[in-house]
Amino acid sequence: MEESMVEAKPEPKQLPAAKQPQGLRRLFGQPLVRNIIVGVVALVLFYLLIGHLSQYRIYQLSQVGPYLIALVGLSVLTGQNGQISLGHGALMAIGAWTLTLMQLHTKSPLWLMLIASALVTMVFGALLGLVAARLRGPYLAGATLALALGLPDITTRYQSVFGGYQGLEVNQPNAPSFLGATATPTEWLAIIEMICVVVVMILFANLLRSRVGRKFRAVRDDEIATQVSGISVPRTQVLAFALSAAAAGLGGGLFALVSGNVSPGGYTVVLSISLLAAMVIGGSGTLAGAVWGSLIMVYVPGWATTLSQKLSLNQSVSANLALAIYGFLLVAIIMVAPVGVQGIVRLVIFKMRNLRKEPG
Amino acid sequence: MGESRSSLRRGFRVIAVLAAFSLVAAACGSSSSSSSSGGSSTSGSVANTASAPGITPTSILLGSHQPLTGPAAPGYSEIGPAIEAFFQYVNAHGGIYGRSVTFKYLDDGYNPANTVQVVRKLVLQDNVYAILGGLGTPTHTAVVDFLNQNKVPDIFVASGCNCWNEPKVHPYTYGWQPDYIIEGKVLGAYIKDHFAGMKVGVLYQNDDFGGGGLIGIKQMLPASQIVSAQPYDPTTLTNGLGTQVAALQAAGAQVVVLFTIPAATALALLSMAVLGYHPTTVSSSVSSDPTTLAGLVSNFSKGKVGASALNGLYTLNYLPMSSATSDPWMQLFLKIHSQYDSKEPVDGNMVYGMSMAYYFTLAMRAAGQNPTRQDLINAINSQGATWTGPGLAPLGYSATQHLGFMGSEVVQLNASGGATAVSPVYVTNVQGPVTTHASVEGPVPSWLQ
């Protein structure tokens, strides 16, 4: 199966008929093996890359990771399973506070805190999924929106636990000695994130290629036909929500680490809506689309600020410029390229390959 | 069949995406390398050098986070421009050791999540020498550890939280305005002297600002005199403060102490007017500026109520009142305002910003011709307590105390938006007793004329 149903291109013209790939080639043909190799290569490239970047660029880059992971979850939920969520910002908040509170009250190692962020959020996601499985379209959007609006207020209501408007401090882990004496916490965090990104991408890529992934898409494409085939629609939807929430929770935990602080102002409904917009702009339902989406989420606001400073725009305009750009991109993408940036990339690659194949 | 081929291709596609991702990052990275050109020396025997991050032979770069939008923007958005205007005036008068000061302040919308981002940008990308006047308790709390870990001077935080005065934990951070516990103690002392035996209610912001004020008040007044203490969250201000004010009224509070940001003060005063509740109101210096308050009151009441709502409000003051046009500092500030800051109103926020910039200029001059970051810290620790200027109370700086002004006077606002001093300067610190003093306001130095 393709990792996305959206991609359906006619081209299996010249197949090496009945010739099984052999040896190394065959091993590399195994999706899991191939993905792991790609992941490790990406990790090494990333490690070499951050050696050449300034601390600020690394910090900026390390903001991409949390969004990327949360977007993978959202993209699978919406693009692959057909459920919409306006509450993923709130799910990130659950992960963020889980990690922060564990750091504050226990002496857990980092990996345990990150796994806990994902698992705790997964439980919340499953509960939300139970509700979501009964709701469709705008009702589902409304229910998840309520979560995004309500959850940040809980942190100010129970201030002694969650830190209120001011939030809580998060200590950043010190770089381990094997990275060298000069490695900063920022660099170490960027590496931790890249590891998380690679692991999450491999897990989801394989999940989508498996039976579960096919069930997700079946539910998305035709609920009645799926039910008739003996697959439980609600159960599949709850599972999709839980897995999606786990990714959002891990993203939230990482985001808390990168920020060095959790406060409700960072997890408002604007975050949830930005995630949704970034997912659509990047390419809904595709893992690569999540990469584009997260890059947009991190870099567009920065460019918007620079732009408004150059044009010396009014403060109230420049504070909202990034959101306006999102809105514009969203409209443009939906009209021009419904599969988002990743759709455009695929189209370009496809065209170029066909050009090369043209004789003469 | 076609599976292995297409999956191979997909593998390349993922690599292509990751490569593109790296390229974007690398392209962004290449533009950020900072360069400093040495050379041009100024008059004097020793040449200016690029002695620290953010310092070149000809310039000093400072950064700050300010609420230019969001709940705290009304009034406070004027502070950044006022600081910048003062430095422009200093630059036009020879700069500091011939260096011109650039003050780069970024909007954080009074949202700690944004503060984290803009301060990292200022420190890691723009390479500022120091952060000056970062505004807000919840916002600055989110970056104070980061600044100290990176050994960036975090000078004169624009917030009265007592938490900036922790030289052992945060050796690079300095408070400036009287901290909220001191303000609470001064207000408590004034209530004790003038409203003895009256029932006191407190409306306070639910964070270190309001909480600190409450601690100070409780130190000075017997517990039985405080009949009610009502908190509010700045995020829920859109709901108004009717509930809290009604609770204070129900408790029979005759004196209401406000540890509130200007928008909340205006809302509280309007709620009192609506409920026909007329206690004596006493406010921290955070809401001491009549111009800002009158504008907010008028705005919230859609023009029905103006400065008259402020009549009789007692508040704290540790700098010249913006209406005191005979004060030599105010005359200087008005001159600077007309040259560099005329887009913003003349009010307490302007006085605050320019005064802070003045004390920073003193610190920078004391740090020497080619200062490192540590030189600035040493200068404030060793000389800070001796500096005088527009401030009415003495400064409390030393190696073991990073406290700014150690007190203030009480003033009463009138219906025309003016204010009169009704007490001498109360001076104290966090633990000590409250004493009264004459003002220590100093003359305008010749290098500013």
Short mmCIF file of N, CA and C in Angstrom, two decimals, chain A residues 46 55-71 92 172 186 189-191 193-194 197 251-252 254-260 266 271 275 290-291 293-302, chain B residues 21 112-118 120-121 124:
data_model
loop_
_atom_site.label_atom_id
_atom_site.label_comp_id
_atom_site.label_asym_id
_atom_site.label_seq_id
_atom_site.Cartn_x
_atom_site.Cartn_y
_atom_site.Cartn_z
N PHE A 46 21.67 15.23 10.40
CA PHE A 46 21.19 16.27 11.30
C PHE A 46 22.30 16.64 12.30
N GLN A 55 23.68 28.95 17.79
CA GLN A 55 22.80 28.47 18.86
C GLN A 55 21.35 28.83 18.58
N TYR A 56 21.14 30.03 18.04
CA TYR A 56 19.76 30.45 17.80
C TYR A 56 19.11 29.61 16.72
N ARG A 57 19.88 29.30 15.67
CA ARG A 57 19.33 28.47 14.59
C ARG A 57 19.00 27.09 15.12
N ILE A 58 19.84 26.57 16.00
CA ILE A 58 19.55 25.26 16.58
C ILE A 58 18.29 25.33 17.43
N TYR A 59 18.18 26.43 18.20
CA TYR A 59 16.98 26.60 19.02
C TYR A 59 15.73 26.63 18.14
N GLN A 60 15.84 27.40 17.04
CA GLN A 60 14.70 27.50 16.12
C GLN A 60 14.37 26.13 15.53
N LEU A 61 15.42 25.43 15.13
CA LEU A 61 15.24 24.11 14.54
C LEU A 61 14.61 23.16 15.55
N SER A 62 15.01 23.33 16.83
CA SER A 62 14.48 22.40 17.82
C SER A 62 13.03 22.71 18.16
N GLN A 63 12.52 23.83 17.67
CA GLN A 63 11.08 24.06 17.82
C GLN A 63 10.30 23.30 16.76
N VAL A 64 10.99 22.91 15.68
CA VAL A 64 10.31 22.20 14.60
C VAL A 64 9.86 20.82 15.07
N GLY A 65 10.74 20.14 15.83
CA GLY A 65 10.49 18.76 16.24
C GLY A 65 9.15 18.55 16.93
N PRO A 66 8.85 19.31 18.00
CA PRO A 66 7.57 19.10 18.69
C PRO A 66 6.37 19.28 17.76
N TYR A 67 6.41 20.34 16.95
CA TYR A 67 5.29 20.56 16.02
C TYR A 67 5.19 19.41 15.03
N LEU A 68 6.36 18.96 14.55
CA LEU A 68 6.38 17.89 13.55
C LEU A 68 5.71 16.65 14.10
N ILE A 69 6.06 16.29 15.33
CA ILE A 69 5.50 15.07 15.91
C ILE A 69 3.99 15.22 16.13
N ALA A 70 3.58 16.38 16.64
CA ALA A 70 2.15 16.61 16.84
C ALA A 70 1.41 16.59 15.50
N LEU A 71 2.04 17.15 14.47
CA LEU A 71 1.40 17.21 13.15
C LEU A 71 1.27 15.82 12.54
N MET A 92 -1.37 18.70 23.31
CA MET A 92 0.05 19.03 23.51
C MET A 92 0.25 19.55 24.94
N GLN A 172 16.13 22.22 31.49
CA GLN A 172 16.60 21.55 30.28
C GLN A 172 17.73 20.60 30.66
N THR A 186 20.90 23.17 24.38
CA THR A 186 20.11 23.39 23.16
C THR A 186 20.43 22.35 22.10
N LEU A 189 19.11 18.91 23.15
CA LEU A 189 17.66 18.83 22.96
C LEU A 189 17.32 18.61 21.50
N ALA A 190 18.05 19.31 20.62
CA ALA A 190 17.78 19.16 19.19
C ALA A 190 18.01 17.71 18.77
N ILE A 191 19.06 17.09 19.34
CA ILE A 191 19.36 15.70 18.99
C ILE A 191 18.28 14.76 19.55
N GLU A 193 15.29 15.46 20.09
CA GLU A 193 14.09 15.63 19.28
C GLU A 193 14.18 14.89 17.97
N MET A 194 15.35 15.00 17.35
CA MET A 194 15.49 14.33 16.05
C MET A 194 15.31 12.82 16.24
N VAL A 197 11.67 12.27 16.54
CA VAL A 197 11.04 12.44 15.23
C VAL A 197 11.22 11.18 14.39
N GLY A 251 4.89 15.45 21.51
CA GLY A 251 5.24 16.77 20.99
C GLY A 251 5.17 17.82 22.08
N GLY A 252 4.11 17.76 22.88
CA GLY A 252 3.94 18.73 23.98
C GLY A 252 5.05 18.63 25.00
N LEU A 254 8.09 17.54 24.53
CA LEU A 254 9.32 18.10 23.94
C LEU A 254 9.25 19.62 23.88
N PHE A 255 8.05 20.14 23.61
CA PHE A 255 7.88 21.59 23.51
C PHE A 255 8.17 22.25 24.86
N ALA A 256 7.73 21.60 25.93
CA ALA A 256 8.00 22.13 27.27
C ALA A 256 9.51 22.18 27.51
N LEU A 257 10.22 21.14 27.08
CA LEU A 257 11.67 21.10 27.27
C LEU A 257 12.35 22.23 26.48
N VAL A 258 11.92 22.40 25.24
CA VAL A 258 12.55 23.42 24.39
C VAL A 258 12.30 24.83 24.95
N SER A 259 11.07 25.06 25.45
CA SER A 259 10.72 26.39 25.93
C SER A 259 11.33 26.69 27.29
N GLY A 260 11.59 25.64 28.07
CA GLY A 260 12.07 25.86 29.43
C GLY A 260 10.98 26.38 30.33
N GLY A 266 0.92 29.54 26.00
CA GLY A 266 1.56 28.85 24.89
C GLY A 266 0.66 27.81 24.24
N LEU A 271 -2.98 27.84 18.95
CA LEU A 271 -2.06 26.74 18.64
C LEU A 271 -2.81 25.62 17.92
N LEU A 275 -2.05 24.41 14.16
CA LEU A 275 -1.68 23.03 13.82
C LEU A 275 -2.53 22.52 12.66
N ALA A 290 3.75 16.65 7.12
CA ALA A 290 3.95 17.14 8.49
C ALA A 290 5.28 17.89 8.62
N VAL A 291 6.29 17.43 7.85
CA VAL A 291 7.59 18.12 7.86
C VAL A 291 7.40 19.55 7.35
N GLY A 293 4.66 21.26 7.14
CA GLY A 293 3.79 22.01 8.05
C GLY A 293 4.54 22.55 9.25
N SER A 294 5.40 21.72 9.83
CA SER A 294 6.11 22.16 11.04
C SER A 294 7.13 23.24 10.70
N LEU A 295 7.76 23.13 9.53
CA LEU A 295 8.70 24.18 9.11
C LEU A 295 7.96 25.51 8.96
N ILE A 296 6.75 25.42 8.38
CA ILE A 296 5.95 26.64 8.21
C ILE A 296 5.58 27.23 9.56
N MET A 297 5.20 26.37 10.52
CA MET A 297 4.80 26.87 11.83
C MET A 297 5.92 27.59 12.55
N VAL A 298 7.15 27.14 12.34
CA VAL A 298 8.27 27.76 13.05
C VAL A 298 8.79 28.99 12.31
N TYR A 299 8.91 28.88 10.98
CA TYR A 299 9.62 29.94 10.27
C TYR A 299 8.72 31.08 9.80
N VAL A 300 7.46 30.80 9.49
CA VAL A 300 6.59 31.88 9.00
C VAL A 300 6.42 33.01 10.02
N PRO A 301 6.15 32.71 11.31
CA PRO A 301 6.02 33.82 12.27
C PRO A 301 7.28 34.68 12.34
N GLY A 302 8.45 34.03 12.27
CA GLY A 302 9.71 34.78 12.30
C GLY A 302 9.84 35.71 11.12
N PHE B 21 14.90 19.85 3.89
CA PHE B 21 14.74 20.35 5.25
C PHE B 21 16.10 20.88 5.77
N PRO B 112 4.03 34.60 28.51
CA PRO B 112 5.32 33.98 28.80
C PRO B 112 5.83 33.09 27.67
N ALA B 113 4.91 32.44 26.96
CA ALA B 113 5.34 31.56 25.86
C ALA B 113 6.04 32.36 24.76
N ASN B 114 5.57 33.59 24.53
CA ASN B 114 6.24 34.44 23.54
C ASN B 114 7.55 35.01 24.08
N THR B 115 7.56 35.34 25.38
CA THR B 115 8.76 35.92 25.98
C THR B 115 9.96 34.99 25.78
N VAL B 116 9.71 33.69 26.01
CA VAL B 116 10.76 32.70 25.84
C VAL B 116 11.38 32.82 24.44
N GLN B 117 10.52 32.97 23.44
CA GLN B 117 11.02 33.03 22.07
C GLN B 117 11.76 34.32 21.76
N VAL B 118 11.18 35.47 22.14
CA VAL B 118 11.82 36.73 21.74
C VAL B 118 13.14 36.93 22.48
N ARG B 120 15.20 34.57 23.51
CA ARG B 120 16.22 33.72 22.89
C ARG B 120 16.71 34.34 21.58
N LYS B 121 15.80 34.95 20.86
CA LYS B 121 16.20 35.62 19.61
C LYS B 121 17.18 36.76 19.92
N LEU B 124 20.56 34.95 21.47
CA LEU B 124 21.30 34.00 20.64
C LEU B 124 21.51 34.52 19.22
#
